[in-house]
JSON list of C-alpha atoms in Angstrom, two decimals:
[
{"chain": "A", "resi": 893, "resn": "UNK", "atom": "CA", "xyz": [-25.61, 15.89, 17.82]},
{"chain": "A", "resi": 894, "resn": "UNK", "atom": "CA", "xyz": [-23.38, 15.13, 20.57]},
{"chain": "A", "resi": 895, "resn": "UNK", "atom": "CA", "xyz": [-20.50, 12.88, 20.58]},
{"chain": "A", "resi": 896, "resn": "UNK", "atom": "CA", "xyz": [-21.59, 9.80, 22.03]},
{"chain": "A", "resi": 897, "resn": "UNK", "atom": "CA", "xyz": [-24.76, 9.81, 19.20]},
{"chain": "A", "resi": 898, "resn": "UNK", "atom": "CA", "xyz": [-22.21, 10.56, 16.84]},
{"chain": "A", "resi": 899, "resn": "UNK", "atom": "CA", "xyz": [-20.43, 7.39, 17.90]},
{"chain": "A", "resi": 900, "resn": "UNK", "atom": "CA", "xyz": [-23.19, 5.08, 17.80]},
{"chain": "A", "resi": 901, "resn": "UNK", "atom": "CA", "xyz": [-24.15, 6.54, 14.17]},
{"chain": "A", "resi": 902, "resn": "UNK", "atom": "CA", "xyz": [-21.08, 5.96, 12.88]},
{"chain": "A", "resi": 903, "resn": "UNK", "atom": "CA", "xyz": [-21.28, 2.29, 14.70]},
{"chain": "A", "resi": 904, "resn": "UNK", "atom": "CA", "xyz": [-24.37, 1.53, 13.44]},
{"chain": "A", "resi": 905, "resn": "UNK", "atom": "CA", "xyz": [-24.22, 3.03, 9.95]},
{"chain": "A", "resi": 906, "resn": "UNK", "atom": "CA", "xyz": [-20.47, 2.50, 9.07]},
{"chain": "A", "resi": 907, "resn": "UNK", "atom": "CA", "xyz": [-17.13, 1.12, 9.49]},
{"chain": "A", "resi": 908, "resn": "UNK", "atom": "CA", "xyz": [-14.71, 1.73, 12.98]},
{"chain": "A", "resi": 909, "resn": "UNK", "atom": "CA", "xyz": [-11.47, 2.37, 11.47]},
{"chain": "A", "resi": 910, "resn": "UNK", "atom": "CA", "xyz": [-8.76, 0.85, 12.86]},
{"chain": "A", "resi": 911, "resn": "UNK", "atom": "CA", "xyz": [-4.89, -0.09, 11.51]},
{"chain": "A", "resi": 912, "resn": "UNK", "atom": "CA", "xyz": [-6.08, -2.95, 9.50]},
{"chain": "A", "resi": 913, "resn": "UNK", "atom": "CA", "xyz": [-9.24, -1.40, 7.53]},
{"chain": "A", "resi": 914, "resn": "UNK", "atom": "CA", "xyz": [-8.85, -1.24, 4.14]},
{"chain": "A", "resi": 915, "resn": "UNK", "atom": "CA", "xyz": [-8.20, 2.65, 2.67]},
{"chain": "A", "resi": 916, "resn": "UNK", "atom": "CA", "xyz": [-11.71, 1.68, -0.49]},
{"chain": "A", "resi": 917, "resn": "UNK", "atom": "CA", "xyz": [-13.47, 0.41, 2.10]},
{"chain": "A", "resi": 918, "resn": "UNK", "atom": "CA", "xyz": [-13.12, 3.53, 4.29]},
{"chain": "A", "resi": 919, "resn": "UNK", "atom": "CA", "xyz": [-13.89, 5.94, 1.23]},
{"chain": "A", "resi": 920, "resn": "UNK", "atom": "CA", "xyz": [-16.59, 3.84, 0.70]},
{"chain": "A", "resi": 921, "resn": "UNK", "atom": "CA", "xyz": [-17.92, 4.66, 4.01]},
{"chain": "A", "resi": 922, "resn": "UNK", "atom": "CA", "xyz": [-17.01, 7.42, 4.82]},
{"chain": "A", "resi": 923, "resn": "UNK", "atom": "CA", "xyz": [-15.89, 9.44, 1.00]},
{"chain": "A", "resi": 924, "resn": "UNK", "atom": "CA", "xyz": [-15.73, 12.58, 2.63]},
{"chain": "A", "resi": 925, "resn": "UNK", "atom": "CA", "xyz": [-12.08, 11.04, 4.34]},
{"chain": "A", "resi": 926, "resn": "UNK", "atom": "CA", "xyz": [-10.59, 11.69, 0.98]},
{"chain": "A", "resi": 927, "resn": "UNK", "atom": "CA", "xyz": [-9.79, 14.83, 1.51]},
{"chain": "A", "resi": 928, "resn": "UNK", "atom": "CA", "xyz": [-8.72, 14.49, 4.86]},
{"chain": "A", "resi": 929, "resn": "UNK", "atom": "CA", "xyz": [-6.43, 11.89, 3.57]},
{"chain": "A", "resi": 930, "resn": "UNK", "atom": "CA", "xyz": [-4.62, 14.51, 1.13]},
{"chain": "A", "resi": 931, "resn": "UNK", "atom": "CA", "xyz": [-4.60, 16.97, 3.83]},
{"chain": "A", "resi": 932, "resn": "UNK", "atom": "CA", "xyz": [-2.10, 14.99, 5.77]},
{"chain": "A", "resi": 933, "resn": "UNK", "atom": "CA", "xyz": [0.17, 13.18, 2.67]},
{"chain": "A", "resi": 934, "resn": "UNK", "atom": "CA", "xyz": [-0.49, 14.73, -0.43]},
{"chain": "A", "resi": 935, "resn": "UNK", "atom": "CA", "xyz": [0.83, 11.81, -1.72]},
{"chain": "A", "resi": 936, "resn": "UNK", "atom": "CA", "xyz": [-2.93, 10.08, -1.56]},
{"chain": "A", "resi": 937, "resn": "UNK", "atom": "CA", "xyz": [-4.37, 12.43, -4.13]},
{"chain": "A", "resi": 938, "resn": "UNK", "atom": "CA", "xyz": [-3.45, 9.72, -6.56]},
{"chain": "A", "resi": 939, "resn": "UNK", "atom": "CA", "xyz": [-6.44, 8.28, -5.03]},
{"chain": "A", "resi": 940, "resn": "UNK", "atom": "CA", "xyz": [-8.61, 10.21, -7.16]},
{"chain": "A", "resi": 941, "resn": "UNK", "atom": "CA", "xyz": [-6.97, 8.16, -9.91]},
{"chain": "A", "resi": 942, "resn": "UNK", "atom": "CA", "xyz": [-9.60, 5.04, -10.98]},
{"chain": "A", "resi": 943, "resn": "UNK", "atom": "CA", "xyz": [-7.30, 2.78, -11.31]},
{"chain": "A", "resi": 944, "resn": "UNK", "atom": "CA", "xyz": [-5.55, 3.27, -8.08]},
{"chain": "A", "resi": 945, "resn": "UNK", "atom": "CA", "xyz": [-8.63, 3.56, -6.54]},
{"chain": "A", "resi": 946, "resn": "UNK", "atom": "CA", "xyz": [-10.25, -0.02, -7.95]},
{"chain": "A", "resi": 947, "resn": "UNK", "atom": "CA", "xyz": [-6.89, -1.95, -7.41]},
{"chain": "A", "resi": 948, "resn": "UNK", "atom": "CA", "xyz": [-4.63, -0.49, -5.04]},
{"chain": "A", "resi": 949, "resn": "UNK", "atom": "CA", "xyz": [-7.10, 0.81, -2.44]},
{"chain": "A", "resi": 950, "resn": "UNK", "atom": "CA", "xyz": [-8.91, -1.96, -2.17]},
{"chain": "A", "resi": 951, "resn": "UNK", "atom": "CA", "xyz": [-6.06, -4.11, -0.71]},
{"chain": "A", "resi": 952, "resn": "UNK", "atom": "CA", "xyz": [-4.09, -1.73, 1.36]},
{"chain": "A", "resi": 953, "resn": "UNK", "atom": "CA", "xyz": [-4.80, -1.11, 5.05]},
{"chain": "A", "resi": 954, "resn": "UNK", "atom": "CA", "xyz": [-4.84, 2.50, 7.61]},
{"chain": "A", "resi": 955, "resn": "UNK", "atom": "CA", "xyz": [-1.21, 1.14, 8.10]},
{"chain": "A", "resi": 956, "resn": "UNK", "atom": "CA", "xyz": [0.05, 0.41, 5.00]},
{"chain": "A", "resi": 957, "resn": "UNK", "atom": "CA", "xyz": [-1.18, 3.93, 4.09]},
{"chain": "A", "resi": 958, "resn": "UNK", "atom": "CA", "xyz": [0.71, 5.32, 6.99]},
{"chain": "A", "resi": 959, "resn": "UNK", "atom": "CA", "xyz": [4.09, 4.02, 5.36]},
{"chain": "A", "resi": 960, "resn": "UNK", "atom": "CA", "xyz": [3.02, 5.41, 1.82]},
{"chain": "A", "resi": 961, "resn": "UNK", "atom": "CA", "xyz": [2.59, 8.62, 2.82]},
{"chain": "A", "resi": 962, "resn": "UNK", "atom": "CA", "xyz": [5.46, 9.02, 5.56]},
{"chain": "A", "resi": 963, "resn": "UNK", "atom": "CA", "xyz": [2.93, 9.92, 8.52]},
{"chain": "A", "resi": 964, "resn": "UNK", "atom": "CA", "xyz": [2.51, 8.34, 12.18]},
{"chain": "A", "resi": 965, "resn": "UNK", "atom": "CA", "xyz": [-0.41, 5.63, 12.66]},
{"chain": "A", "resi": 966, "resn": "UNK", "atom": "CA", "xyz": [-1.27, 7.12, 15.38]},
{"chain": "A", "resi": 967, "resn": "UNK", "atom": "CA", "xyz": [-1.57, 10.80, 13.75]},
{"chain": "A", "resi": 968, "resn": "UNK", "atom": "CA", "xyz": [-3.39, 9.09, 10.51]},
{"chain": "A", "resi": 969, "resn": "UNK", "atom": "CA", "xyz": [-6.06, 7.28, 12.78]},
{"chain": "A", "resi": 970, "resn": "UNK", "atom": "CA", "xyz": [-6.40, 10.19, 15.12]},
{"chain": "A", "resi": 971, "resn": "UNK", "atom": "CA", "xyz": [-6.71, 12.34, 12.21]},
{"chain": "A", "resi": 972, "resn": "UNK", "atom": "CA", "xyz": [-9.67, 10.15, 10.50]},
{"chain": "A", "resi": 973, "resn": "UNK", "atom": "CA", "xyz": [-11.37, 9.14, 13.30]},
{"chain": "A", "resi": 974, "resn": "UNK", "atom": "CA", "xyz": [-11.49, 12.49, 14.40]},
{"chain": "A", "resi": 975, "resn": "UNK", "atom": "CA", "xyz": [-13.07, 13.45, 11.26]},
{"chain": "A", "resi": 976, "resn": "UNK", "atom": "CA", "xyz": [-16.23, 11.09, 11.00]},
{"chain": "A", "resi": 977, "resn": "UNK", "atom": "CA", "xyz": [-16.72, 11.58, 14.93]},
{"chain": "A", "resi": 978, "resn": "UNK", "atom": "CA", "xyz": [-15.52, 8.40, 16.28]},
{"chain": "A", "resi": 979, "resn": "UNK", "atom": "CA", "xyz": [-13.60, 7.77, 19.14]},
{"chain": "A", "resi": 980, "resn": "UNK", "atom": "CA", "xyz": [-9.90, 8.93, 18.92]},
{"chain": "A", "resi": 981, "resn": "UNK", "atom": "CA", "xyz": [-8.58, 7.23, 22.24]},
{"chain": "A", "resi": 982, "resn": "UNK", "atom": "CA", "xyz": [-6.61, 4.86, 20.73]},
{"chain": "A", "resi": 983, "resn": "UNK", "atom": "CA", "xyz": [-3.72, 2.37, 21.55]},
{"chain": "A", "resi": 984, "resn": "UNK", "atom": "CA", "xyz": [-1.72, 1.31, 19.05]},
{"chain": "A", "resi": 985, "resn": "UNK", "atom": "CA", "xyz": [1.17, -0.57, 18.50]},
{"chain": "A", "resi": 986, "resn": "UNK", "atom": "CA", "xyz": [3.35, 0.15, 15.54]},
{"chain": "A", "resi": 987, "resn": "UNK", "atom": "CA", "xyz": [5.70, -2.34, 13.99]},
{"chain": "A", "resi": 988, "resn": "UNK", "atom": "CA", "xyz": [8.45, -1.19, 12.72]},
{"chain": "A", "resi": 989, "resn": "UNK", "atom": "CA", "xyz": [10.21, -2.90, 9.60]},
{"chain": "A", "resi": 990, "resn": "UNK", "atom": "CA", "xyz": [13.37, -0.87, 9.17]},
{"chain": "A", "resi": 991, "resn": "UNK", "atom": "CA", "xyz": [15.39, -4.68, 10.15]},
{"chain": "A", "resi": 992, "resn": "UNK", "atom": "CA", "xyz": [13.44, -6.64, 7.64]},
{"chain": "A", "resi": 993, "resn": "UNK", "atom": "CA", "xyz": [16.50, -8.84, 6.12]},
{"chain": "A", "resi": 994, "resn": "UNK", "atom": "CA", "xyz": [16.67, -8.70, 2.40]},
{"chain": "A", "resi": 995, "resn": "UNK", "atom": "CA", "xyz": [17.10, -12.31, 1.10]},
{"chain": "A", "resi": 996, "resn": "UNK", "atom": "CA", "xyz": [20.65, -13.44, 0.14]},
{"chain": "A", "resi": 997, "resn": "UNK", "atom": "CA", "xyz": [19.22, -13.87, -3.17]},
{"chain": "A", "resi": 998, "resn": "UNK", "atom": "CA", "xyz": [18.81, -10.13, -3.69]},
{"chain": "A", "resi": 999, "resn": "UNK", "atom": "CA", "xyz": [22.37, -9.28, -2.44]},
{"chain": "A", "resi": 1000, "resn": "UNK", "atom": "CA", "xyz": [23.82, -12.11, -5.00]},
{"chain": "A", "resi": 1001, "resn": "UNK", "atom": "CA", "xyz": [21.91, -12.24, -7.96]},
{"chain": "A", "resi": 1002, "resn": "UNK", "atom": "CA", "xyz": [21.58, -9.98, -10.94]},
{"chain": "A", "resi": 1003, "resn": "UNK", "atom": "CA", "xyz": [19.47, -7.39, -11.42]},
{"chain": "A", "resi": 1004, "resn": "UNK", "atom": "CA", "xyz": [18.44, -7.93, -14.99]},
{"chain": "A", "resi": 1005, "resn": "UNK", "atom": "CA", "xyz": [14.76, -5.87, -15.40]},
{"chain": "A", "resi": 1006, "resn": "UNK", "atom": "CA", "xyz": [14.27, -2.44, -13.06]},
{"chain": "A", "resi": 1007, "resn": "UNK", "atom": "CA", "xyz": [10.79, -0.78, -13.79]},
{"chain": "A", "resi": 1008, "resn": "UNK", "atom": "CA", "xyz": [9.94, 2.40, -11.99]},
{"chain": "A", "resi": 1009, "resn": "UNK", "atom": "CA", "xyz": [5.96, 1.95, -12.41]},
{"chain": "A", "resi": 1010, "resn": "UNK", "atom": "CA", "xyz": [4.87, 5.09, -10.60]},
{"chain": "A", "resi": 1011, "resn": "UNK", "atom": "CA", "xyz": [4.65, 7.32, -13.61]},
{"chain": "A", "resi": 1012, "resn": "UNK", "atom": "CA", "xyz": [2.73, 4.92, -15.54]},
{"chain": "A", "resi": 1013, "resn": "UNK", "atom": "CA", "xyz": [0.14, 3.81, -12.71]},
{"chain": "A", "resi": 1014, "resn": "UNK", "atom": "CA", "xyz": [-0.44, 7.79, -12.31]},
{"chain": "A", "resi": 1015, "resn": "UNK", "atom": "CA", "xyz": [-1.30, 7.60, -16.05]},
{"chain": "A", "resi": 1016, "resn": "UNK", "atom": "CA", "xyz": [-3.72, 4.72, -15.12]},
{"chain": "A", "resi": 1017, "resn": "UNK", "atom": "CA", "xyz": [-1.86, 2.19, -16.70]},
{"chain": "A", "resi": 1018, "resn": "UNK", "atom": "CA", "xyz": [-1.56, -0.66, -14.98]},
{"chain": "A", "resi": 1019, "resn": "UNK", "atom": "CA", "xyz": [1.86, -2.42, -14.73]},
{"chain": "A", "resi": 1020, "resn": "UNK", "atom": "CA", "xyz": [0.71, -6.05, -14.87]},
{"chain": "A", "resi": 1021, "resn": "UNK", "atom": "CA", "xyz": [1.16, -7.05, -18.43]},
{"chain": "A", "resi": 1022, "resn": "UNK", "atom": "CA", "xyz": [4.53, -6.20, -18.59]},
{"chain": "A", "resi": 1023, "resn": "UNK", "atom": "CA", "xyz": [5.76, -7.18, -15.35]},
{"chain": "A", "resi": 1024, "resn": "UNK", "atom": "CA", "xyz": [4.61, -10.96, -16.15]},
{"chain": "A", "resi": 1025, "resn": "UNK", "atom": "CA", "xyz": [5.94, -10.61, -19.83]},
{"chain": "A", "resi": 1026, "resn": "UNK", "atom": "CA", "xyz": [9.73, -9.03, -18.29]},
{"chain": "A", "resi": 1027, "resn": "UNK", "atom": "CA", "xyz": [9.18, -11.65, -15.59]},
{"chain": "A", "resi": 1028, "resn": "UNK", "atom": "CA", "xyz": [8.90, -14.78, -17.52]},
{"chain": "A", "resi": 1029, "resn": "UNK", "atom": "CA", "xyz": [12.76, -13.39, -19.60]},
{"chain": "A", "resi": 1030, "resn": "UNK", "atom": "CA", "xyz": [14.52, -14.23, -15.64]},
{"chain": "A", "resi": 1031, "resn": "UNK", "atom": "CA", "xyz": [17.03, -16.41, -15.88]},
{"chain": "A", "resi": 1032, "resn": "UNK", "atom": "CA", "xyz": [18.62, -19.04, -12.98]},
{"chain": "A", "resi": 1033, "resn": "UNK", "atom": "CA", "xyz": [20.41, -15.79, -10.90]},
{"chain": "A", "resi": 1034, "resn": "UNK", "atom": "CA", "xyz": [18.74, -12.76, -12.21]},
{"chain": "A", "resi": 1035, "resn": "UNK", "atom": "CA", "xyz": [15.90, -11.15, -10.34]},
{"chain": "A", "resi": 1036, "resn": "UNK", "atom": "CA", "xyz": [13.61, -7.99, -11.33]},
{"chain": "A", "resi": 1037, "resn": "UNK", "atom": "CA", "xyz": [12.67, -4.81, -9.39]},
{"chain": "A", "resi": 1038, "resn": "UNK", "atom": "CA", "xyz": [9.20, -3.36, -9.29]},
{"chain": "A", "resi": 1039, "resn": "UNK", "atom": "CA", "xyz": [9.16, 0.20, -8.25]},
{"chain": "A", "resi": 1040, "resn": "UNK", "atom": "CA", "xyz": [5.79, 1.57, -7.07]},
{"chain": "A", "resi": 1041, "resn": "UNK", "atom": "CA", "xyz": [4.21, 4.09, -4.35]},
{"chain": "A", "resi": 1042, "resn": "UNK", "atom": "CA", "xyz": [2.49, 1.20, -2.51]},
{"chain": "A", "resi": 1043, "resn": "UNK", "atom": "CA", "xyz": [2.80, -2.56, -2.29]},
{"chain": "A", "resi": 1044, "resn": "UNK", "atom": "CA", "xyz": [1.37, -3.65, -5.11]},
{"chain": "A", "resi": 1045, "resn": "UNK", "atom": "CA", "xyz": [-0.47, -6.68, -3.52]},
{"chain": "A", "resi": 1046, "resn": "UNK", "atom": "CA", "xyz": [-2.64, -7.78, -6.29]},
{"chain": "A", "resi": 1047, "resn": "UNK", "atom": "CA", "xyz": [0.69, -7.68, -8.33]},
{"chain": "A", "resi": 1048, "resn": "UNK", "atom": "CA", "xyz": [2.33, -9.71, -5.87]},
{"chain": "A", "resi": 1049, "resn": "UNK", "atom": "CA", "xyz": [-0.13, -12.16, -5.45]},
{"chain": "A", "resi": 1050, "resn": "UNK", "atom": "CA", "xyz": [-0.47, -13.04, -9.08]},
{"chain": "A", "resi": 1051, "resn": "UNK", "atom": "CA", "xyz": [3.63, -13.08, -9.54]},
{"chain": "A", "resi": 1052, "resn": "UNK", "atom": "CA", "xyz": [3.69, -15.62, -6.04]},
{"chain": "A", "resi": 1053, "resn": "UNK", "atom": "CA", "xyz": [0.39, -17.87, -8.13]},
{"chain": "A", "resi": 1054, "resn": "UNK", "atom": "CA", "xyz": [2.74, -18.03, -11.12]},
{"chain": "A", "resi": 1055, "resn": "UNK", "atom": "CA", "xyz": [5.42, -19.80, -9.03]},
{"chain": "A", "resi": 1056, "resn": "UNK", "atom": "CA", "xyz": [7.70, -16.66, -8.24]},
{"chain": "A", "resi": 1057, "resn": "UNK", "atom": "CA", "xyz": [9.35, -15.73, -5.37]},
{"chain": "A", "resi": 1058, "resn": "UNK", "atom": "CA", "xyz": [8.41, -12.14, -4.15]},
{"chain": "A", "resi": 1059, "resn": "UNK", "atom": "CA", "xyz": [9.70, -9.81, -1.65]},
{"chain": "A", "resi": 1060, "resn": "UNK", "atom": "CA", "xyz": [8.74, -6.73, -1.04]},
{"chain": "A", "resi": 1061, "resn": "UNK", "atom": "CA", "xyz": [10.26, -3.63, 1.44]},
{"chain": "A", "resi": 1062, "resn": "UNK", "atom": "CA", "xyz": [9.95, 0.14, 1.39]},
{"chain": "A", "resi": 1063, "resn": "UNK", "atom": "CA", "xyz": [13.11, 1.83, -0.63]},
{"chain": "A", "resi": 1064, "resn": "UNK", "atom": "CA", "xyz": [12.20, 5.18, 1.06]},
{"chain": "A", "resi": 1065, "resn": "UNK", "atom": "CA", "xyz": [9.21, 7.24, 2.53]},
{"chain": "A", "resi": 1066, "resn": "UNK", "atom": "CA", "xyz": [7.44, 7.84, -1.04]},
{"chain": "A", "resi": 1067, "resn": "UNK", "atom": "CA", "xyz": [8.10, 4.20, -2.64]},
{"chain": "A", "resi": 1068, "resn": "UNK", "atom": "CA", "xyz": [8.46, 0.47, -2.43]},
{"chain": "A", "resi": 1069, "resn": "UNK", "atom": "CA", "xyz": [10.72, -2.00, -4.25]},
{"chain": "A", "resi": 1070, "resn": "UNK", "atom": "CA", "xyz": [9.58, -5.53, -5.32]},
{"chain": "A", "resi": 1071, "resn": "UNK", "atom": "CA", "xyz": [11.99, -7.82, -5.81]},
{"chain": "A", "resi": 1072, "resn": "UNK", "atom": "CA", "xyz": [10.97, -10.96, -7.98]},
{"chain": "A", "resi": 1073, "resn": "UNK", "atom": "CA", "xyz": [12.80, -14.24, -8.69]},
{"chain": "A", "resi": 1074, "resn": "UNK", "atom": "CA", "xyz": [11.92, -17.25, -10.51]},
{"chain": "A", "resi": 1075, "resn": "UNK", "atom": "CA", "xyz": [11.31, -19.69, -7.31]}
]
């Protein structure tokens, strides 16, 4: 099949990826990317985790991914694209966020909780429960820090529903800090 055909299959059958498409609803697509995923961050194996996969996957984007695993947008698209036949000519334009402003908040109040979740979400267990039980301890000037290998979105959504104030910033290439105060 030539590449054009394979262009319009891929069209008609599945998903374009772009920066914003969702890493589940790729692999749901297109499952052999997987592997092609690992290939370029090892980091992503812990996709083969359920948990991961169910939660975590299903609410971060192409670009999001990018940041986790410490690899060009432009490479990871490329890369994936390339892979299921689809066009590769791309434009992008990447953001960068290394002059995000922490909130004076962070810089004055306490730390009281820290919670390096990475080992136990690898483990498949979910760090939930006792985020919102450590959570609901803050007191007026104390704040807690969530340590995980993504944004934890559905995490972060629940915390902000609750009446928290969240915010959120890479700490390095392989992991992200959430910082949570009682709003």
């Amino acid at each position: 099949m030539n590449n054009l055909t394979d262009n319009k299959k891929n069209e008609m059958n599945g998903l374009l990826i772009t920066p914003d498409t969702k890493i589940l609803e790729m692999l749901t697509a297109y499952p052999q990317l997987e592997e092609v995923l690992i290939e370029i961050a090892p980091i992503f194996i812990k996709l083969k985790n359920p948990v991961l996969r169910r939660t975590v996957a299903r609410v971060t984007s192409i670009r999001q991914a990018a940041v986790v695993g410490g690899v060009n947008l432009s490479h990871l698209l490329v890369s994936l694209r390339t892979a299921i036949n689809q066009d590769s000519e791309l434009i992008i334009n990447e953001t960068r966020t290394e002059n995000i402003n922490m909130p004076e908040w962070i810089k004055t109040y306490t730390k009281r909780f820290e919670y390096d979740a990475i080992s136990d979400i690898d483990s498949g267990i979910h760090p939930l429960t006792k985020v919102i039980a450590e959570t609901a301890q803050l007191n007026e000037g104390e704040y807690y820090l969530l340590i995980t290998a993504f944004i934890p979105k559905p995490l972060i959504d629940t915390l902000a529903n609750k009446g928290f104030e969240v915010f959120n910033t890479p700490l390095d290439n392989a992991r992200f800090g959430t910082y949570i105060k009682k709003a």
